[in-house]
Amino acid sequence: MVKVEKGDVIRLHYTGRIKETGEIFDTTDEEIAKKAGIYKENGVYGPVPIAVGAGHVIKGLDEALEGLEVGKKYEIEVPPEKGFGKRDRKLIKTFTLGQFRRQGIIPFPGMPVEIETESGRKLKGRVLTVSGGRVRVDFNHPYAGKHLVYEVEIVEKIEDPIEKVKAMIELRLPRVDADRVIIEVGEKDVVVDFTPVKDEVDRGTLALGEILLESDLKFLGYEEITFKPNVEELLKPPEVEEAEEAGEVEGTEGATEKVEGAQDTVEEKAEEIPEAQVKESAEGEESGELVEGNGVTKGTKKSETTEEEPGGKSRRSTKGRKTRRTTTKKTTSKKKTKASENKDSE
């Protein structure tokens, strides 16, 4: 009898439905997805690898997995506060009809909409009513306030350290062949070399996958994590790589800033992704919505709709580099002035 504990890496089969309506909203079973009308052509089906307690699945399900036996089937009920959250009236906003029409949108009840805030953040909601020139939009998660029921089966408990790392790669980068990735595992350190497959996946996707993987591997207890190529290398523009290959360092400052800006963008995206993560999260899906048929949900969006990010983005400072360049110019100017004075005195 093998039981699951927090920190274990397992493969899990499950189907989630809404208790109140019986609606199936997520499943790892391809046939069930087709029957429920939630099948996706690009979905990834089959037992999903997760680390128990790492937030890879919805909170209530994650907590309930501890103590279950491998190979047995269970039915788990998850209350709203540990599922997609309770309904929050503050997340129901009112807009003028003109705000929609200026964007060429004619709203109607039940219509899904996307609102862009002043800071540029896009929020997804659903039109509740259209009346008297006013449009009420609900930004609560569609399943907020609902009780969830999961039918689960723990298929496997992974014990081998390298296989655990492969499982996390499969979770974050499902399109990458984890068997071709070179993995070196120590007691507290791990090296993950994507070189053999780096040309087969979008660089931005791979960079985001590495950021998410780092968090997973730290959860598993690794303190020193090395990726090859690393995030910074993956986000270098072609002009920087060409300059480096040619041995040219000067004159690439602008391109370097592009790297730093791109890295900031990827890191911001990673921060926006909630704890309940998906297998396809590294494929560029936005957080806050269900991804049916991939074995995991992305979690709720309730906090995302009420808080806006600050307008400014953090960037690495280049002040030191610019200061050194200015100092060099001043020194040169002083030398020319002194030489001119010496010539006049002669």
Coordinates of C-alpha atoms in Angstrom, one line a residue:
M1 CA 0.0 0.0 0.0
V2 CA 1.7 3.2 -1.3
K3 CA 0.3 6.5 0.0
V4 CA 0.8 10.0 -1.3
E5 CA 2.6 12.6 0.7
K6 CA 3.2 16.3 0.2
G7 CA 6.2 16.8 -2.1
D8 CA 5.6 13.6 -4.0
V9 CA 5.6 13.7 -7.8
I10 CA 2.7 11.7 -9.1
R11 CA 0.8 11.0 -12.3
L12 CA -2.9 11.8 -11.9
H13 CA -6.1 11.0 -13.9
Y14 CA -9.1 13.1 -13.1
T15 CA -12.4 14.5 -14.3
G16 CA -13.9 17.6 -12.7
R17 CA -17.6 18.6 -12.8
I18 CA -19.9 21.2 -11.3
K19 CA -21.9 19.7 -8.5
E20 CA -24.9 21.9 -9.0
T21 CA -25.3 21.2 -12.7
G22 CA -23.3 18.0 -13.4
E23 CA -21.3 19.9 -16.2
I24 CA -17.9 18.5 -16.9
F25 CA -15.4 21.3 -17.2
D26 CA -12.0 19.6 -17.2
T27 CA -10.7 16.1 -17.7
T28 CA -7.5 14.1 -18.5
D29 CA -9.6 11.5 -20.5
E30 CA -9.8 12.2 -24.2
E31 CA -13.0 10.2 -24.7
I32 CA -14.8 12.0 -21.8
A33 CA -13.7 15.3 -23.2
K34 CA -15.2 14.5 -26.6
K35 CA -18.5 13.4 -25.1
A36 CA -18.7 16.5 -22.9
G37 CA -18.0 18.8 -25.8
I38 CA -14.8 20.2 -24.3
Y39 CA -12.3 18.3 -26.5
K40 CA -9.4 20.4 -27.9
E41 CA -7.4 19.4 -30.9
N42 CA -4.2 20.7 -29.3
G43 CA -5.0 19.4 -25.9
V44 CA -2.7 17.0 -24.0
Y45 CA -4.5 14.0 -22.6
G46 CA -3.5 11.2 -20.3
P47 CA -2.3 11.1 -16.7
V48 CA -0.9 14.5 -15.7
P49 CA 2.3 14.8 -13.8
I50 CA 2.2 17.1 -10.7
A51 CA 4.0 17.7 -7.5
V52 CA 1.6 17.3 -4.6
G53 CA 1.4 20.6 -2.6
A54 CA 3.0 22.7 -5.3
G55 CA -0.2 24.3 -6.5
H56 CA -0.2 22.5 -9.9
V57 CA -3.9 21.7 -9.4
I58 CA -6.7 23.6 -7.7
K59 CA -6.2 24.1 -3.9
G60 CA -9.0 21.8 -2.6
L61 CA -7.9 19.0 -4.8
D62 CA -4.2 19.5 -4.0
E63 CA -4.9 19.2 -0.3
A64 CA -7.1 16.2 -0.7
L65 CA -4.5 14.2 -2.5
E66 CA -2.3 13.8 0.6
G67 CA -2.9 10.4 2.2
L68 CA -4.6 8.8 -0.9
E69 CA -3.4 5.4 -2.1
V70 CA -1.8 4.8 -5.5
G71 CA -4.0 2.8 -7.9
K72 CA -7.3 3.6 -6.1
K73 CA -10.2 5.8 -7.4
Y74 CA -11.7 8.5 -5.3
E75 CA -14.4 11.1 -5.4
I76 CA -13.4 14.4 -3.9
E77 CA -15.7 17.4 -3.3
V78 CA -14.2 20.9 -3.3
P79 CA -16.0 23.9 -1.7
P80 CA -16.0 27.3 -3.6
E81 CA -13.4 28.9 -1.3
K82 CA -10.9 26.1 -2.2
G83 CA -12.0 26.0 -5.8
F84 CA -12.7 29.0 -8.1
G85 CA -13.5 31.3 -5.1
K86 CA -16.7 32.7 -3.8
R87 CA -18.7 35.2 -5.9
D88 CA -17.7 38.8 -5.2
R89 CA -20.2 41.5 -6.0
K90 CA -17.3 44.0 -6.2
L91 CA -16.2 42.2 -9.4
I92 CA -19.5 43.2 -11.2
K93 CA -18.7 46.5 -13.0
T94 CA -21.0 48.9 -14.9
F95 CA -20.0 50.5 -18.2
T96 CA -21.7 52.8 -20.6
L97 CA -23.1 51.4 -23.8
G98 CA -21.0 54.0 -25.7
Q99 CA -17.8 52.6 -24.3
F100 CA -18.5 49.4 -26.1
R101 CA -19.9 50.9 -29.3
R102 CA -16.8 53.1 -29.7
Q103 CA -14.9 49.8 -30.1
G104 CA -17.4 48.4 -32.5
I105 CA -19.0 46.1 -30.0
I106 CA -22.7 45.5 -29.6
P107 CA -23.0 43.8 -26.2
F108 CA -25.7 41.3 -25.2
P109 CA -26.4 39.2 -22.0
G110 CA -24.0 36.2 -21.8
M111 CA -21.5 37.7 -24.2
P112 CA -17.9 37.2 -23.2
V113 CA -15.9 40.4 -23.3
E114 CA -12.3 41.5 -22.7
I115 CA -11.7 44.9 -21.1
E116 CA -8.3 46.6 -21.3
T117 CA -7.4 48.8 -18.3
E118 CA -5.4 52.0 -18.4
S119 CA -2.3 50.1 -17.4
G120 CA -2.8 47.8 -20.4
R121 CA -4.0 44.7 -18.5
K122 CA -6.7 42.7 -20.2
L123 CA -9.6 41.4 -18.0
K124 CA -12.1 38.8 -19.1
G125 CA -15.7 39.0 -18.1
R126 CA -19.3 38.2 -19.1
V127 CA -22.1 40.6 -19.9
L128 CA -24.9 40.3 -17.4
T129 CA -27.4 42.9 -18.5
V130 CA -27.8 45.7 -21.1
S131 CA -30.3 48.3 -20.1
G132 CA -30.8 52.1 -20.1
G133 CA -27.5 52.7 -21.8
R134 CA -25.7 50.8 -19.1
V135 CA -23.8 47.5 -19.4
R136 CA -23.2 45.3 -16.4
V137 CA -20.2 43.0 -16.7
D138 CA -19.3 40.2 -14.3
F139 CA -15.6 39.6 -13.9
N140 CA -16.0 36.7 -11.4
H141 CA -14.7 33.3 -12.7
P142 CA -17.6 31.5 -14.5
Y143 CA -17.4 28.8 -11.8
A144 CA -17.0 31.1 -8.8
G145 CA -19.4 30.1 -6.0
K146 CA -19.8 26.6 -7.4
H147 CA -19.0 23.3 -5.6
L148 CA -16.7 21.0 -7.6
V149 CA -16.6 17.2 -7.7
Y150 CA -13.5 15.4 -8.9
E151 CA -13.2 11.8 -9.8
V152 CA -9.5 11.0 -9.4
E153 CA -7.1 8.1 -9.7
I154 CA -3.4 8.3 -8.7
V155 CA -1.8 6.3 -11.5
E156 CA 1.8 6.4 -10.4
K157 CA 4.2 7.7 -7.7
I158 CA 7.5 8.7 -9.3
E159 CA 10.6 7.9 -7.1
D160 CA 13.6 8.3 -9.4
P161 CA 15.1 11.9 -9.1
I162 CA 15.8 12.2 -12.9
E163 CA 12.3 11.0 -13.7
K164 CA 10.9 13.6 -11.3
V165 CA 12.7 16.3 -13.2
K166 CA 11.4 14.9 -16.5
A167 CA 7.9 14.9 -15.2
M168 CA 8.1 18.6 -14.3
I169 CA 9.4 19.3 -17.9
E170 CA 6.4 17.4 -19.2
L171 CA 4.1 19.5 -17.1
R172 CA 5.6 22.9 -18.1
L173 CA 6.7 22.1 -21.6
P174 CA 4.5 19.3 -22.9
R175 CA 5.7 19.8 -26.5
V176 CA 9.3 19.1 -25.6
D177 CA 10.6 15.6 -25.7
A178 CA 11.9 15.3 -22.1
D179 CA 13.8 12.1 -22.9
R180 CA 16.1 14.1 -25.1
V181 CA 16.9 16.7 -22.4
I182 CA 20.2 16.2 -20.6
I183 CA 19.6 16.1 -16.9
E184 CA 22.3 15.9 -14.1
V185 CA 21.0 15.6 -10.6
G186 CA 23.1 16.1 -7.4
E187 CA 22.0 16.1 -3.8
K188 CA 20.9 19.8 -3.8
D189 CA 21.8 20.8 -7.3
V190 CA 20.4 20.0 -10.8
V191 CA 21.5 20.9 -14.4
V192 CA 18.8 20.8 -17.1
D193 CA 20.3 21.1 -20.6
F194 CA 17.8 21.9 -23.4
T195 CA 20.5 22.2 -26.1
P196 CA 19.4 19.0 -28.0
V197 CA 15.8 20.4 -28.4
K198 CA 16.2 24.2 -28.2
D199 CA 15.8 24.6 -32.0
E200 CA 12.5 22.7 -31.9
V201 CA 10.6 25.1 -29.6
D202 CA 9.9 28.8 -29.6
R203 CA 12.6 30.6 -27.6
G204 CA 10.1 32.7 -25.6
T205 CA 8.1 29.5 -24.7
L206 CA 11.3 27.8 -23.6
A207 CA 12.3 30.8 -21.5
L208 CA 9.0 31.0 -19.8
G209 CA 9.1 27.2 -19.2
E210 CA 12.5 27.6 -17.5
I211 CA 11.2 30.3 -15.2
L212 CA 8.3 28.0 -14.1
L213 CA 10.5 24.9 -13.9
E214 CA 12.9 26.8 -11.5
S215 CA 10.0 27.2 -9.1
D216 CA 9.0 23.6 -9.3
L217 CA 12.6 22.3 -8.8
K218 CA 13.0 24.5 -5.8
F219 CA 9.8 23.0 -4.4
L220 CA 11.4 19.6 -4.8
G221 CA 14.3 20.7 -2.7
Y222 CA 17.0 21.7 -5.2
E223 CA 18.9 24.8 -4.1
E224 CA 21.2 25.3 -7.2
I225 CA 19.5 25.1 -10.5
T226 CA 21.2 25.6 -13.9
F227 CA 19.6 25.8 -17.3
K228 CA 21.4 25.5 -20.6
P229 CA 20.8 27.8 -22.4
N230 CA 19.5 30.1 -19.7
V231 CA 16.7 32.6 -19.9
E232 CA 19.0 35.5 -20.8
E233 CA 20.6 33.6 -23.6
L234 CA 17.3 32.5 -25.0
L235 CA 16.0 36.1 -25.2
K236 CA 19.0 37.7 -26.8
P237 CA 18.1 39.4 -30.1
P238 CA 20.0 38.1 -33.2
E239 CA 22.1 41.4 -33.4
V240 CA 23.5 40.8 -30.0
E241 CA 24.5 37.2 -30.8
E242 CA 26.1 38.3 -34.0
A243 CA 28.1 41.0 -32.2
E244 CA 29.2 38.5 -29.6
E245 CA 30.3 36.0 -32.2
A246 CA 32.3 38.7 -33.9
G247 CA 33.9 39.7 -30.6
E248 CA 32.3 43.1 -30.7
V249 CA 31.2 44.4 -27.3
E250 CA 31.0 48.2 -27.9
G251 CA 27.9 49.5 -29.7
T252 CA 25.5 46.8 -28.6
E253 CA 24.1 48.6 -25.6
G254 CA 20.8 49.2 -27.3
A255 CA 20.4 45.6 -28.2
T256 CA 21.3 44.6 -24.7
E257 CA 18.5 46.7 -23.4
K258 CA 16.2 44.9 -25.7
V259 CA 17.2 41.6 -24.0
E260 CA 16.6 43.1 -20.6
G261 CA 13.2 44.4 -21.6
A262 CA 12.2 41.1 -23.1
Q263 CA 13.3 39.2 -20.0
D264 CA 11.3 41.6 -17.8
T265 CA 8.2 40.9 -20.0
V266 CA 8.6 37.1 -19.6
E267 CA 9.1 37.4 -15.9
E268 CA 6.0 39.5 -15.6
K269 CA 4.0 36.9 -17.4
A270 CA 5.3 34.2 -15.1
E271 CA 4.3 36.3 -12.1
E272 CA 0.8 36.7 -13.5
I273 CA 0.3 32.9 -13.7
P274 CA -1.5 31.7 -10.5
E275 CA -0.5 28.7 -8.4
A276 CA -2.9 26.4 -10.1
Q277 CA -0.9 25.9 -13.3
V278 CA -1.4 24.0 -16.5
K279 CA 0.5 21.6 -18.7
E280 CA 0.1 24.1 -21.6
S281 CA 1.0 27.2 -19.5
A282 CA 4.3 27.5 -21.3
E283 CA 2.4 27.5 -24.6
G284 CA 1.3 31.1 -24.1
E285 CA -2.3 30.6 -22.7
E286 CA -3.5 33.4 -20.4
S287 CA -4.0 32.7 -16.7
G288 CA -7.4 32.8 -15.1
E289 CA -9.3 30.5 -17.5
L290 CA -9.9 26.8 -17.6
V291 CA -7.9 24.8 -20.1
E292 CA -10.1 21.8 -20.7
G293 CA -8.5 18.4 -21.4
N294 CA -5.0 19.2 -20.4
G295 CA -5.3 17.6 -17.0
V296 CA -4.9 20.8 -14.9
T297 CA -6.7 24.1 -14.3
K298 CA -5.2 27.5 -14.2
G299 CA -7.0 28.7 -11.1
T300 CA -9.2 31.7 -10.5
K301 CA -9.0 35.2 -11.7
K302 CA -10.8 37.0 -8.9
S303 CA -7.8 38.9 -7.6
E304 CA -6.6 39.7 -11.1
T305 CA -9.6 41.7 -11.9
T306 CA -9.4 44.2 -9.0
E307 CA -5.7 45.1 -8.9
E308 CA -3.8 46.8 -11.6
E309 CA -0.1 46.6 -12.1
P310 CA 1.9 49.8 -11.7
G311 CA 2.5 51.5 -15.0
G312 CA 6.3 51.4 -14.8
K313 CA 8.4 48.3 -15.6
S314 CA 11.5 47.4 -13.7
R315 CA 14.6 47.5 -15.8
R316 CA 18.3 46.9 -15.1
S317 CA 20.1 50.1 -14.7
T318 CA 22.8 51.1 -17.2
K319 CA 23.7 54.2 -15.3
G320 CA 27.1 52.9 -14.3
R321 CA 28.0 52.1 -17.9
K322 CA 27.0 55.5 -19.1
T323 CA 28.8 57.3 -16.3
R324 CA 32.0 55.5 -17.2
R325 CA 31.6 56.6 -20.8
T326 CA 31.0 60.2 -19.8
T327 CA 34.0 60.3 -17.5
T328 CA 36.2 59.1 -20.4
K329 CA 35.0 62.0 -22.6
K330 CA 35.7 64.6 -19.9
T331 CA 39.2 63.2 -19.3
T332 CA 40.0 63.4 -23.0
S333 CA 38.7 67.0 -23.1
K334 CA 41.0 68.0 -20.2
K335 CA 44.0 66.5 -21.9
K336 CA 43.3 68.5 -25.1
T337 CA 42.9 71.8 -23.1
K338 CA 46.2 71.2 -21.2
A339 CA 48.1 70.4 -24.5
S340 CA 46.7 73.7 -26.0
E341 CA 47.9 75.7 -23.0
N342 CA 51.4 74.2 -23.2
K343 CA 51.6 75.1 -26.9
D344 CA 50.6 78.8 -26.2
S345 CA 53.2 79.1 -23.5
E346 CA 56.0 78.0 -25.9

